[in-house]
mmCIF file of C-alpha atoms in Angstrom:
data_model
loop_
_atom_site.group_PDB
_atom_site.id
_atom_site.type_symbol
_atom_site.label_atom_id
_atom_site.label_comp_id
_atom_site.label_asym_id
_atom_site.label_seq_id
_atom_site.Cartn_x
_atom_site.Cartn_y
_atom_site.Cartn_z
ATOM 1 C CA MET A 1 -9.596 -80.251 71.135
ATOM 2 C CA PHE A 2 -7.089 -78.322 69.084
ATOM 3 C CA ARG A 3 -3.433 -78.260 70.061
ATOM 4 C CA ALA A 4 -2.331 -75.168 68.104
ATOM 5 C CA ARG A 5 -1.282 -73.253 71.235
ATOM 6 C CA ASP A 6 0.795 -76.183 72.531
ATOM 7 C CA MET A 7 2.457 -76.713 69.178
ATOM 8 C CA LEU A 8 3.302 -73.047 68.690
ATOM 9 C CA GLU A 9 4.852 -72.860 72.158
ATOM 10 C CA HIS A 10 7.330 -75.573 71.127
ATOM 11 C CA HIS A 11 7.945 -74.442 67.549
ATOM 12 C CA LYS A 12 11.365 -72.792 66.998
ATOM 13 C CA ALA A 13 10.112 -70.649 64.124
ATOM 14 C CA ALA A 14 6.942 -69.437 65.847
ATOM 15 C CA GLY A 15 6.768 -65.996 67.342
ATOM 16 C CA ARG A 16 6.795 -63.737 64.344
ATOM 17 C CA MET A 17 3.220 -62.649 64.932
ATOM 18 C CA ASP A 18 0.791 -62.265 67.824
ATOM 19 C CA ARG A 19 0.495 -65.844 69.063
ATOM 20 C CA GLU A 20 -2.932 -65.465 70.708
ATOM 21 C CA SER A 21 -4.641 -64.094 67.584
ATOM 22 C CA LEU A 22 -2.876 -66.744 65.490
ATOM 23 C CA VAL A 23 -4.110 -69.547 67.755
ATOM 24 C CA ARG A 24 -7.638 -68.186 67.797
ATOM 25 C CA CYS A 25 -7.714 -67.898 64.018
ATOM 26 C CA ILE A 26 -6.291 -71.394 63.402
ATOM 27 C CA GLU A 27 -8.795 -72.939 65.806
ATOM 28 C CA ALA A 28 -11.700 -70.880 64.446
ATOM 29 C CA CYS A 29 -10.826 -71.979 60.905
ATOM 30 C CA TYR A 30 -10.910 -75.668 61.768
ATOM 31 C CA GLU A 31 -14.069 -75.350 63.855
ATOM 32 C CA CYS A 32 -15.779 -73.386 61.100
ATOM 33 C CA ALA A 33 -14.756 -76.003 58.504
ATOM 34 C CA GLN A 34 -16.305 -78.771 60.636
ATOM 35 C CA THR A 35 -19.444 -76.715 61.241
ATOM 36 C CA CYS A 36 -19.817 -75.960 57.527
ATOM 37 C CA ALA A 37 -19.428 -79.635 56.648
ATOM 38 C CA MET A 38 -22.140 -80.619 59.095
ATOM 39 C CA CYS A 39 -24.433 -77.806 57.919
ATOM 40 C CA ALA A 40 -24.092 -78.961 54.283
ATOM 41 C CA ASP A 41 -24.834 -82.506 55.381
ATOM 42 C CA ALA A 42 -27.858 -81.397 57.426
ATOM 43 C CA CYS A 43 -29.123 -79.373 54.438
ATOM 44 C CA LEU A 44 -28.983 -82.528 52.336
ATOM 45 C CA ALA A 45 -31.323 -84.202 54.785
ATOM 46 C CA GLU A 46 -33.979 -81.458 54.433
ATOM 47 C CA ASP A 47 -37.083 -81.934 52.305
ATOM 48 C CA GLU A 48 -36.412 -78.835 50.197
ATOM 49 C CA VAL A 49 -32.829 -79.651 49.211
ATOM 50 C CA LYS A 50 -33.087 -77.795 45.928
ATOM 51 C CA ARG A 51 -33.915 -74.546 47.776
ATOM 52 C CA LEU A 52 -30.779 -75.084 49.863
ATOM 53 C CA ALA A 53 -28.416 -75.751 46.937
ATOM 54 C CA ARG A 54 -26.626 -72.389 47.233
ATOM 55 C CA CYS A 55 -26.288 -72.829 50.937
ATOM 56 C CA ILE A 56 -24.775 -76.276 50.526
ATOM 57 C CA ARG A 57 -22.370 -75.025 47.862
ATOM 58 C CA LEU A 58 -21.203 -72.113 50.032
ATOM 59 C CA ASP A 59 -20.902 -74.375 53.088
ATOM 60 C CA LEU A 60 -18.575 -76.650 51.131
ATOM 61 C CA ASP A 61 -16.569 -73.759 49.627
ATOM 62 C CA CYS A 62 -16.193 -72.152 53.041
ATOM 63 C CA MET A 63 -15.199 -75.485 54.557
ATOM 64 C CA ASP A 64 -12.394 -75.959 52.008
ATOM 65 C CA ILE A 65 -11.145 -72.385 52.361
ATOM 66 C CA CYS A 66 -11.159 -72.607 56.162
ATOM 67 C CA VAL A 67 -9.181 -75.852 56.101
ATOM 68 C CA ALA A 68 -6.649 -74.349 53.680
ATOM 69 C CA THR A 69 -6.323 -71.260 55.856
ATOM 70 C CA GLY A 70 -5.891 -73.252 59.052
ATOM 71 C CA ASN A 71 -3.243 -75.376 57.346
ATOM 72 C CA ALA A 72 -1.388 -72.363 55.884
ATOM 73 C CA LEU A 73 -1.406 -70.523 59.207
ATOM 74 C CA SER A 74 -0.142 -73.639 61.024
ATOM 75 C CA ARG A 75 3.055 -73.600 58.961
ATOM 76 C CA GLN A 76 5.570 -71.195 60.482
ATOM 77 C CA VAL A 77 8.729 -71.793 58.426
ATOM 78 C CA GLY A 78 9.344 -69.626 55.414
ATOM 79 C CA VAL A 79 6.090 -67.619 55.690
ATOM 80 C CA GLU A 80 5.401 -65.312 52.729
ATOM 81 C CA PRO A 81 3.430 -62.410 54.276
ATOM 82 C CA ALA A 82 1.597 -61.434 51.075
ATOM 83 C CA ILE A 83 0.316 -64.940 50.560
ATOM 84 C CA GLN A 84 -0.609 -65.266 54.215
ATOM 85 C CA ARG A 85 -2.596 -62.038 54.103
ATOM 86 C CA ALA A 86 -4.332 -63.041 50.875
ATOM 87 C CA GLN A 87 -5.320 -66.409 52.386
ATOM 88 C CA VAL A 88 -6.723 -64.807 55.524
ATOM 89 C CA GLU A 89 -8.651 -62.262 53.402
ATOM 90 C CA ALA A 90 -10.076 -65.096 51.267
ATOM 91 C CA CYS A 91 -11.192 -66.884 54.396
ATOM 92 C CA MET A 92 -12.854 -63.745 55.719
ATOM 93 C CA GLU A 93 -14.769 -63.350 52.484
ATOM 94 C CA ALA A 94 -15.801 -66.996 52.292
ATOM 95 C CA CYS A 95 -17.059 -66.822 55.855
ATOM 96 C CA ARG A 96 -18.942 -63.582 55.208
ATOM 97 C CA VAL A 97 -20.710 -64.971 52.113
ATOM 98 C CA CYS A 98 -21.516 -68.294 53.789
ATOM 99 C CA ALA A 99 -22.805 -66.588 56.946
ATOM 100 C CA ASP A 100 -25.059 -64.341 54.864
ATOM 101 C CA GLU A 101 -26.517 -67.276 52.966
ATOM 102 C CA CYS A 102 -26.984 -69.474 56.058
ATOM 103 C CA ASP A 103 -28.658 -66.540 57.796
ATOM 104 C CA LYS A 104 -31.358 -66.562 55.091
ATOM 105 C CA HIS A 105 -32.349 -70.036 56.232
ATOM 106 C CA ALA A 106 -31.729 -69.653 59.958
ATOM 107 C CA LYS A 107 -35.375 -69.253 60.960
ATOM 108 C CA MET A 108 -36.307 -72.584 59.404
ATOM 109 C CA HIS A 109 -33.119 -74.507 59.997
ATOM 110 C CA GLU A 110 -31.230 -74.369 63.312
ATOM 111 C CA HIS A 111 -28.144 -75.866 61.675
ATOM 112 C CA CYS A 112 -27.978 -72.876 59.363
ATOM 113 C CA ARG A 113 -28.211 -70.480 62.299
ATOM 114 C CA ILE A 114 -25.348 -72.244 64.069
ATOM 115 C CA CYS A 115 -23.275 -72.262 60.897
ATOM 116 C CA SER A 116 -23.909 -68.559 60.309
ATOM 117 C CA GLU A 117 -22.733 -67.774 63.833
ATOM 118 C CA MET A 118 -19.602 -69.866 63.470
ATOM 119 C CA CYS A 119 -18.772 -68.259 60.139
ATOM 120 C CA ASP A 120 -19.078 -64.830 61.815
ATOM 121 C CA THR A 121 -16.768 -66.032 64.616
ATOM 122 C CA CYS A 122 -14.182 -67.244 62.114
ATOM 123 C CA LYS A 123 -14.467 -64.074 60.031
ATOM 124 C CA ASN A 124 -13.842 -61.991 63.184
ATOM 125 C CA ALA A 125 -10.855 -64.103 64.235
ATOM 126 C CA CYS A 126 -9.394 -63.633 60.744
ATOM 127 C CA LYS A 127 -10.002 -59.892 60.954
ATOM 128 C CA VAL A 128 -8.125 -59.639 64.248
ATOM 129 C CA LEU A 129 -5.212 -61.686 62.873
ATOM 130 C CA LEU A 130 -5.144 -59.627 59.664
ATOM 131 C CA GLY A 131 -4.955 -56.441 61.713
ATOM 132 C CA ASN A 132 -1.994 -57.866 63.618
ATOM 133 C CA LEU A 133 -0.312 -58.964 60.393
ATOM 134 C CA GLU A 134 -0.701 -55.496 58.911
ATOM 135 C CA ALA A 135 0.579 -53.855 62.096
ATOM 136 C CA LYS A 136 3.695 -56.055 61.990
ATOM 137 C CA ALA A 137 4.272 -55.157 58.303
ATOM 138 C CA ALA A 138 4.100 -51.419 59.040
#
């Protein structure tokens, strides 16, 4: 269980952006990171590991980017909007690329299907947050 909502409610610096989309994005980032880690591990257990090398690599890259994004979004003091937007955009792209690759293996490997879905969920949460960030900047 994530506590982002609870923490933001009691954070003096929170409130500069739409709280609900921020919470959803933070939680989606961490859940996606965990899902990508497990997908990579599950791929390593498959007989045709070599065929899954790109999938494993993208799972691990996406995992790292999602963790970094969740961490950056969790910090509310001294936010630099340009960096925050760039981080969320990077996460969206990592999730898109990872989802596309996992989807190629989804018919044979259920873990890849699950990972692809989670990456899409995270990408969409990032997209909503990015829209709210851009609306605030305008």
